[in-house]
PDB file of C-alpha atoms in Angstrom:
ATOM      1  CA  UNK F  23     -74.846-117.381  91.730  1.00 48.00           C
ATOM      2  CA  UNK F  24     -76.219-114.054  92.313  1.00 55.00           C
ATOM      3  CA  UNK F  25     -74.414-112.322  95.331  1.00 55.00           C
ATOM      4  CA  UNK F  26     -75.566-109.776  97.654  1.00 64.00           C
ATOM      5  CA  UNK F  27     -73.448-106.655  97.646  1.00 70.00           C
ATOM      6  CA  UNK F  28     -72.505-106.646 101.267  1.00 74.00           C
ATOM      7  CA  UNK F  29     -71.055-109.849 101.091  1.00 76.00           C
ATOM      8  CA  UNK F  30     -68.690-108.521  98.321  1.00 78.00           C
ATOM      9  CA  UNK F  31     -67.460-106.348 101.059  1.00 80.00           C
ATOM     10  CA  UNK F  32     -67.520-109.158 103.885  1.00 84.00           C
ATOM     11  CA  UNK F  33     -65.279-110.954 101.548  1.00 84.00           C
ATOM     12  CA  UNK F  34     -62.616-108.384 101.559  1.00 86.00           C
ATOM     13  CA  UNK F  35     -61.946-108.822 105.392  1.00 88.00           C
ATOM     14  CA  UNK F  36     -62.216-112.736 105.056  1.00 88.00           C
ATOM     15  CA  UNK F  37     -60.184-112.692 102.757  1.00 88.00           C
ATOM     16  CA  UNK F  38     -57.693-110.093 105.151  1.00 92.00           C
ATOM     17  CA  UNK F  39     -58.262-112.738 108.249  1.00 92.00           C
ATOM     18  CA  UNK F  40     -57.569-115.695 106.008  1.00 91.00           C
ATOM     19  CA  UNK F  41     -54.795-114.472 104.121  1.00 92.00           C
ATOM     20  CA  UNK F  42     -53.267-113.486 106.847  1.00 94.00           C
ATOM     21  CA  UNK F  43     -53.573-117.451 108.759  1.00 94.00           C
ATOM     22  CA  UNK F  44     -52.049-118.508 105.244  1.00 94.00           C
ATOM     23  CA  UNK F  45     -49.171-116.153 105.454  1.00 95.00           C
ATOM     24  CA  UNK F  46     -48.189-117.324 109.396  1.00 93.00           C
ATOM     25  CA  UNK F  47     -48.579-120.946 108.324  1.00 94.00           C
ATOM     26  CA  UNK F  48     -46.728-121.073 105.609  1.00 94.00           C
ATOM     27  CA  UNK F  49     -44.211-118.270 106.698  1.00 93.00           C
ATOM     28  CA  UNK F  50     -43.977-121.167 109.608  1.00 89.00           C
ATOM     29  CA  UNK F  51     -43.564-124.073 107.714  1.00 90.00           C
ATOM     30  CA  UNK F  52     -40.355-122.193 105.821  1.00 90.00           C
ATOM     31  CA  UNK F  53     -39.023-120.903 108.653  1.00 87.00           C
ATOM     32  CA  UNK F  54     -38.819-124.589 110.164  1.00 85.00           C
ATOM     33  CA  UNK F  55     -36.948-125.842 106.644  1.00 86.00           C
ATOM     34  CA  UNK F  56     -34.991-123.281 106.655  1.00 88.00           C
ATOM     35  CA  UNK F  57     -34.029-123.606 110.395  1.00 82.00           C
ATOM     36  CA  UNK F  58     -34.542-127.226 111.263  1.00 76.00           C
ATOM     37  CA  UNK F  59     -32.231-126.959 114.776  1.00 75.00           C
ATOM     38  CA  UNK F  60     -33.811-123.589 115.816  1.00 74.00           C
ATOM     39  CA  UNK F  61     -36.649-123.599 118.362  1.00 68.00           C
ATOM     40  CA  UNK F  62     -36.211-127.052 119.329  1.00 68.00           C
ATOM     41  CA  UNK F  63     -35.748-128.951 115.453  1.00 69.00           C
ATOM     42  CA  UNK F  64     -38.923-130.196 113.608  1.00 78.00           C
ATOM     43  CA  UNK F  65     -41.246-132.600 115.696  1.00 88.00           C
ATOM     44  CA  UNK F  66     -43.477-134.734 113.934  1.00 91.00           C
ATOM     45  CA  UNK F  67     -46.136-133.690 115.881  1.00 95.00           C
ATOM     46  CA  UNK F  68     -46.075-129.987 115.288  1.00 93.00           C
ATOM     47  CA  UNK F  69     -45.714-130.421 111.584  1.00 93.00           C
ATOM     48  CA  UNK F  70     -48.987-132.860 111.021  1.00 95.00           C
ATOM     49  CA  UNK F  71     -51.014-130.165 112.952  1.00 96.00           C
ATOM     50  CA  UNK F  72     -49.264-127.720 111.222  1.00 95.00           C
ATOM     51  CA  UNK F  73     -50.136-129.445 107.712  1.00 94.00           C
ATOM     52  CA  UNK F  74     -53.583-129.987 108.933  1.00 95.00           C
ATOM     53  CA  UNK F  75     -54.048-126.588 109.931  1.00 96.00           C
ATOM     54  CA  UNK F  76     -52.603-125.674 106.556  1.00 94.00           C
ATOM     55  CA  UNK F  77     -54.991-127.756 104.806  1.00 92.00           C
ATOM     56  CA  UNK F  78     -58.254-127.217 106.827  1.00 92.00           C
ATOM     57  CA  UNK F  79     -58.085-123.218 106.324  1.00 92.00           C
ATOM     58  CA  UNK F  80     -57.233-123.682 102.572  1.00 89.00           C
ATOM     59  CA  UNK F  81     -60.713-125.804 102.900  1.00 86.00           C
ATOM     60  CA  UNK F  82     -62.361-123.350 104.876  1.00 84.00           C
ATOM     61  CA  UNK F  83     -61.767-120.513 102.833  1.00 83.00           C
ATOM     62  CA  UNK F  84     -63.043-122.467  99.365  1.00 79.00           C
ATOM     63  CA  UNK F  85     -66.138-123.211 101.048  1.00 77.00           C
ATOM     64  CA  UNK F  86     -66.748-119.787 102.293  1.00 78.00           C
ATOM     65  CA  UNK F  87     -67.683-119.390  98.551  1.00 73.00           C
ATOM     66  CA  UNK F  88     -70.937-120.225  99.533  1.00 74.00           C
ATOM     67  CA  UNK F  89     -71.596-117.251 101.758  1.00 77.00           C
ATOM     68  CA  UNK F  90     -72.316-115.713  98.361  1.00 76.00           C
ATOM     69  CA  UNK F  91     -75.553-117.581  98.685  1.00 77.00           C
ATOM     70  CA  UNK F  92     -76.948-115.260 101.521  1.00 80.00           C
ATOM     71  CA  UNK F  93     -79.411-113.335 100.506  1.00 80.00           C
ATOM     72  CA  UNK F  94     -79.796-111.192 103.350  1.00 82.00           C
ATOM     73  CA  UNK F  95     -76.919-109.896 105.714  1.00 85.00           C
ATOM     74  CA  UNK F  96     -77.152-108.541 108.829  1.00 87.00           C
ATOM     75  CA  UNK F  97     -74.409-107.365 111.277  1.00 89.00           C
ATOM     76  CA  UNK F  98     -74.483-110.566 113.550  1.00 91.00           C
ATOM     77  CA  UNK F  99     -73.981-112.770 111.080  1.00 90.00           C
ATOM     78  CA  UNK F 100     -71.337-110.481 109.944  1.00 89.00           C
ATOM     79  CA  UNK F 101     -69.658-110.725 113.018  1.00 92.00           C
ATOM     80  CA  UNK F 102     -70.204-114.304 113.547  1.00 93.00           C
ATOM     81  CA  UNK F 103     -68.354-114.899 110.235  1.00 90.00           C
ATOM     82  CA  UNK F 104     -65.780-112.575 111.179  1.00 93.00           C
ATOM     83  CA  UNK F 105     -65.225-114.278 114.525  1.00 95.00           C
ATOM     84  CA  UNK F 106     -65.053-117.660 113.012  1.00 94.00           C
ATOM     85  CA  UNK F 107     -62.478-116.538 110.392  1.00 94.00           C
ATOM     86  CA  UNK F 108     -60.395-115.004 113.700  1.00 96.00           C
ATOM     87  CA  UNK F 109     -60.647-118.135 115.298  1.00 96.00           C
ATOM     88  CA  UNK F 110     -58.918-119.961 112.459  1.00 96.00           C
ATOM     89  CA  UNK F 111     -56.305-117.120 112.606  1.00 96.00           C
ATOM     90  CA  UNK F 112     -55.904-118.020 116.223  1.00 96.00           C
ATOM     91  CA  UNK F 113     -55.506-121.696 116.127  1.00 96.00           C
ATOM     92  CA  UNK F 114     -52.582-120.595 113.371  1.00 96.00           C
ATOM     93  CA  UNK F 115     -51.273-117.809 115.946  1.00 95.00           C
ATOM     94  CA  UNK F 116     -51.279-121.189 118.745  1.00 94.00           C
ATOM     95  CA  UNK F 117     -49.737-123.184 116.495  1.00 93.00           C
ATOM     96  CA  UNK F 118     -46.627-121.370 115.619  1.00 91.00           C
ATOM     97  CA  UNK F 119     -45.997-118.869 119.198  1.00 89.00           C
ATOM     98  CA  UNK F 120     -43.260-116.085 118.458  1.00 84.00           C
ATOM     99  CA  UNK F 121     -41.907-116.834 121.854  1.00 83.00           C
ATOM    100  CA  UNK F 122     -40.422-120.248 122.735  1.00 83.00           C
ATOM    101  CA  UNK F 123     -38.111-119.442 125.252  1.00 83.00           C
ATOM    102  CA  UNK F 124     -40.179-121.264 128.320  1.00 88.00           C
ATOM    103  CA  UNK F 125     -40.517-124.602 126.029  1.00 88.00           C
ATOM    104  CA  UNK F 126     -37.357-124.981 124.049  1.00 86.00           C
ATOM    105  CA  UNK F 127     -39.470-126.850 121.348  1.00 88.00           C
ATOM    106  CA  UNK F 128     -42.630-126.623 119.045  1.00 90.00           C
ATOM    107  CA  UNK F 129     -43.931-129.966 120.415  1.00 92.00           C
ATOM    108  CA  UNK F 130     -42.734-129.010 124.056  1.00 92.00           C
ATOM    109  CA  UNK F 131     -44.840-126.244 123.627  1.00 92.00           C
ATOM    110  CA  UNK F 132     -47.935-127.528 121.530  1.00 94.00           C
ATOM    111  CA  UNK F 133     -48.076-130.612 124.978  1.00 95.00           C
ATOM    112  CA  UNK F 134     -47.716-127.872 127.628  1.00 94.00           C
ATOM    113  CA  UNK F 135     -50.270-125.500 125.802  1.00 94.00           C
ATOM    114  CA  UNK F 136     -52.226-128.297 124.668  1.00 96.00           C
ATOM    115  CA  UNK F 137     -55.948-126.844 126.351  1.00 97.00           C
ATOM    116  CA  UNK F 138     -55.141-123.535 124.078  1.00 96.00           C
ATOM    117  CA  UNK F 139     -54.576-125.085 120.997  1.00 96.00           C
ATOM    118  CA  UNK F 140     -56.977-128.083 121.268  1.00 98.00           C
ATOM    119  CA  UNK F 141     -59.827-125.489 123.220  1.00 98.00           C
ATOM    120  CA  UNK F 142     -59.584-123.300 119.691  1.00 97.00           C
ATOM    121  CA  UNK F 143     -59.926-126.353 117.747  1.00 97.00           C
ATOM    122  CA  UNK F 144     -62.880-127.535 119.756  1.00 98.00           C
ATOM    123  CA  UNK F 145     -64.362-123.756 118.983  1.00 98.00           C
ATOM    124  CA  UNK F 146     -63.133-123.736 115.221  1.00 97.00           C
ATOM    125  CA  UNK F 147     -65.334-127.089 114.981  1.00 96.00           C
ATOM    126  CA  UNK F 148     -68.189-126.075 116.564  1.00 97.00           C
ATOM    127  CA  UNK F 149     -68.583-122.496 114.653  1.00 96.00           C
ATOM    128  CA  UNK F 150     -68.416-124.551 111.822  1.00 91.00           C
ATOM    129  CA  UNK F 151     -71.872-125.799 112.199  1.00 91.00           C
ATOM    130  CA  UNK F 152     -72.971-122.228 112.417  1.00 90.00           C
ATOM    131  CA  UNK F 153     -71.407-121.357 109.600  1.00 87.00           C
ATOM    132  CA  UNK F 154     -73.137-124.592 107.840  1.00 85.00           C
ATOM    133  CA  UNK F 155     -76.283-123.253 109.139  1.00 86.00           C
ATOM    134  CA  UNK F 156     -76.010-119.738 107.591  1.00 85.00           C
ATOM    135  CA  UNK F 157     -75.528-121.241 104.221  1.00 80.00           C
ATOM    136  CA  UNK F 158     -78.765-122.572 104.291  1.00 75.00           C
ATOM    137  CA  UNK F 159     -80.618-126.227 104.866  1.00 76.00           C
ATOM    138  CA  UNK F 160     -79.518-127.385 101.179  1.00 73.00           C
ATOM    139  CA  UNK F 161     -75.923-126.872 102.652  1.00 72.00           C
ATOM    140  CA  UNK F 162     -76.825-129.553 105.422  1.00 72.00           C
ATOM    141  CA  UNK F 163     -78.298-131.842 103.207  1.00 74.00           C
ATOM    142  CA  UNK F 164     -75.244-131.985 100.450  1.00 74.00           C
ATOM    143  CA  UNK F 165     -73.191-132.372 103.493  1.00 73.00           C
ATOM    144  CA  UNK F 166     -74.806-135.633 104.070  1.00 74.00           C
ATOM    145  CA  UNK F 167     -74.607-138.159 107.102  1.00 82.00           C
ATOM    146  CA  UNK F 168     -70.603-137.339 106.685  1.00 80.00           C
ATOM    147  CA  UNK F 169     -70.235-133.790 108.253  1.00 84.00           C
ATOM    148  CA  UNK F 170     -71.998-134.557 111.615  1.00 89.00           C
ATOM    149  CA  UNK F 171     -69.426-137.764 111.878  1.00 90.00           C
ATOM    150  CA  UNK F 172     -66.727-135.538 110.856  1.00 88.00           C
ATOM    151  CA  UNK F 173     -68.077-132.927 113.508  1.00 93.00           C
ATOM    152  CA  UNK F 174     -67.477-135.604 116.236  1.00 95.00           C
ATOM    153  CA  UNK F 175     -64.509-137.651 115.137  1.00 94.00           C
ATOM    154  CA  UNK F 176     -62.523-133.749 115.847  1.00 95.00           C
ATOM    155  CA  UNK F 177     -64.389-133.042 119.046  1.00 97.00           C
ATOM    156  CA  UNK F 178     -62.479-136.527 120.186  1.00 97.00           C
ATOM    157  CA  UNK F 179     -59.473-135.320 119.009  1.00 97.00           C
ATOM    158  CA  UNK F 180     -59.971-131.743 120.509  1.00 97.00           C
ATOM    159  CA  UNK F 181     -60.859-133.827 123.953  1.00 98.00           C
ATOM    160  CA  UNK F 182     -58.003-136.338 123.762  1.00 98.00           C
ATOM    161  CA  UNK F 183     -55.524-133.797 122.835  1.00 97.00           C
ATOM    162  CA  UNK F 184     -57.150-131.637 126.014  1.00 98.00           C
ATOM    163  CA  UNK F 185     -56.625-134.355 128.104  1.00 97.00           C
ATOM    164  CA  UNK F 186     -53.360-136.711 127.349  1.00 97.00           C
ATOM    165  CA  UNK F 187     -50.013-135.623 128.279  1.00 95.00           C
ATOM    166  CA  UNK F 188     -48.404-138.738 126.109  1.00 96.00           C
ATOM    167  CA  UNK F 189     -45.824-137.536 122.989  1.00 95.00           C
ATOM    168  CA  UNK F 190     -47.158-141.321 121.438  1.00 96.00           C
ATOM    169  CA  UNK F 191     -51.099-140.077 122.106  1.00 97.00           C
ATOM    170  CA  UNK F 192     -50.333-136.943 120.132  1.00 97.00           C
ATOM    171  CA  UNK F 193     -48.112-138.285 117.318  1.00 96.00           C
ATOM    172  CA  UNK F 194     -51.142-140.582 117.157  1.00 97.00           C
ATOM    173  CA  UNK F 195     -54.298-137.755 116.775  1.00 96.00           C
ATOM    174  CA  UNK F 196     -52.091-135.401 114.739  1.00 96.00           C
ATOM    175  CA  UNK F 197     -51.268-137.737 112.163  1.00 96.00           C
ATOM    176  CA  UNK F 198     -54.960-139.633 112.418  1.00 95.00           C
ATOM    177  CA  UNK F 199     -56.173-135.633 112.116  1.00 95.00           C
ATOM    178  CA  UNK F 200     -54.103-135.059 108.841  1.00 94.00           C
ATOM    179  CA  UNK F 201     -54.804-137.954 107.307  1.00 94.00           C
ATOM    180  CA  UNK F 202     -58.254-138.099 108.391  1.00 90.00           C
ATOM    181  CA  UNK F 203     -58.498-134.002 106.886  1.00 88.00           C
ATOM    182  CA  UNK F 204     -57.052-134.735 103.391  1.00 88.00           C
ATOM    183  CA  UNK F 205     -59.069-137.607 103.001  1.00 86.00           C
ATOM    184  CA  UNK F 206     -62.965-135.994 103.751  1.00 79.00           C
ATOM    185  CA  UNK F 207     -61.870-133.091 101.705  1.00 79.00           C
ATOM    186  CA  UNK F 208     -60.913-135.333  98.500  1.00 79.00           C
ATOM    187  CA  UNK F 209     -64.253-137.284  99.231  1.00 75.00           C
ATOM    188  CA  UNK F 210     -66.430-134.765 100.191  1.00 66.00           C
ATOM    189  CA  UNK F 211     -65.580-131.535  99.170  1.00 61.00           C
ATOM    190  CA  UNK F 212     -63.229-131.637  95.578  1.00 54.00           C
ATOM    191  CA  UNK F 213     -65.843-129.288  93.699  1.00 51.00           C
ATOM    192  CA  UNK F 214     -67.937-126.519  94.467  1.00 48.00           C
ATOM    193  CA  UNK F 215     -70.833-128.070  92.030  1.00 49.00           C
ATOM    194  CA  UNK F 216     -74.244-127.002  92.655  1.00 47.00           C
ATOM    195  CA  UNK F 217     -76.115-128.178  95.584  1.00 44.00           C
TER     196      UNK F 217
END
């Protein structure tokens, strides 16, 4: 696949914005092994949304292999890709606040903040279809009847999450989320064969 030049250089700050959502996840997830009783102990609900968040931008950034595809970049779709990339950073920067004093807890704070975290999932959904779209219409049609399903099944989530206040709703759509997660990408997504 033949790439144009720019996009070498878009890929360097992806990769910047991406690397750096890696690094807070998993810089996280150690800090809560290492730690278990500080901020609160682990909560079953963090960690799935943690894992999924873990897993989803791992995803995301294989599949923004196919931005080398563009043939022609201009600065709004440079920015759009940039934007989407610091959403994804966001959701990680939600997930895992350096401040916990007001909540005590990781899942005191992800129920309380719920609108944040579950509004920039909402958004990190919905820029995905734009980013689907800039890779072209053969993108939507490998993507199949699956990705619009997948599309709504987290926009549920994102709106359930929004709107219950229940520890037993959330344990619920964060583990549903993970599971749900790991299992399109082993269906769907396992190579980056030719479309």
């Amino acid at each position: 696949m033949e790439s144009d030049p720019v996009y070498l250089h878009i890929r360097v700050v992806l990769s910047i914005i991406l690397g750096l959502s890696i690094t807070t996840l998993v810089k996280g997830l150690a800090s809560i092994i290492e730690h278990p009783a500080r901020r609160g102990g682990w909560s079953g609900i963090h960690l799935c949304w943690l894992l999924w968040t873990l897993v989803s931008v791992v995803t995301f950034w294989w599949w923004e292999f196919r931005l080398a595809g563009v043939r022609q970049w201009t600065f709004g779709l440079y920015l759009f890709v940039i934007g989407y990339c610091a959403s994804w950073y966001m959701l990680c920067v939600l997930l895992l606040p350096d401040d916990l004093r007001e909540y005590g807890s990781y899942e005191t704070y992800l129920i309380e903040r719920r609108a944040g975290f579950f509004g920039m999932l909402a958004l990190v959904t919905l820029l995905d279809l734009g980013d689907t779209a800039i890779k072209g219409h053969s993108r939507w049609q490998m993507l199949g009847e699956a990705y619009p399903v997948h599309t709504g099944i987290m926009l549920v989530i994102a709106g359930v999450g929004i709107a219950s206040r229940s520890r037993r709703v959330h344990l619920g759509l964060a583990v549903l989320a993970l599971v749900y997660q790991c299992g399109y990408f082993l269906a769907e997504y396992f190579t980056l064969g030719s479309d």
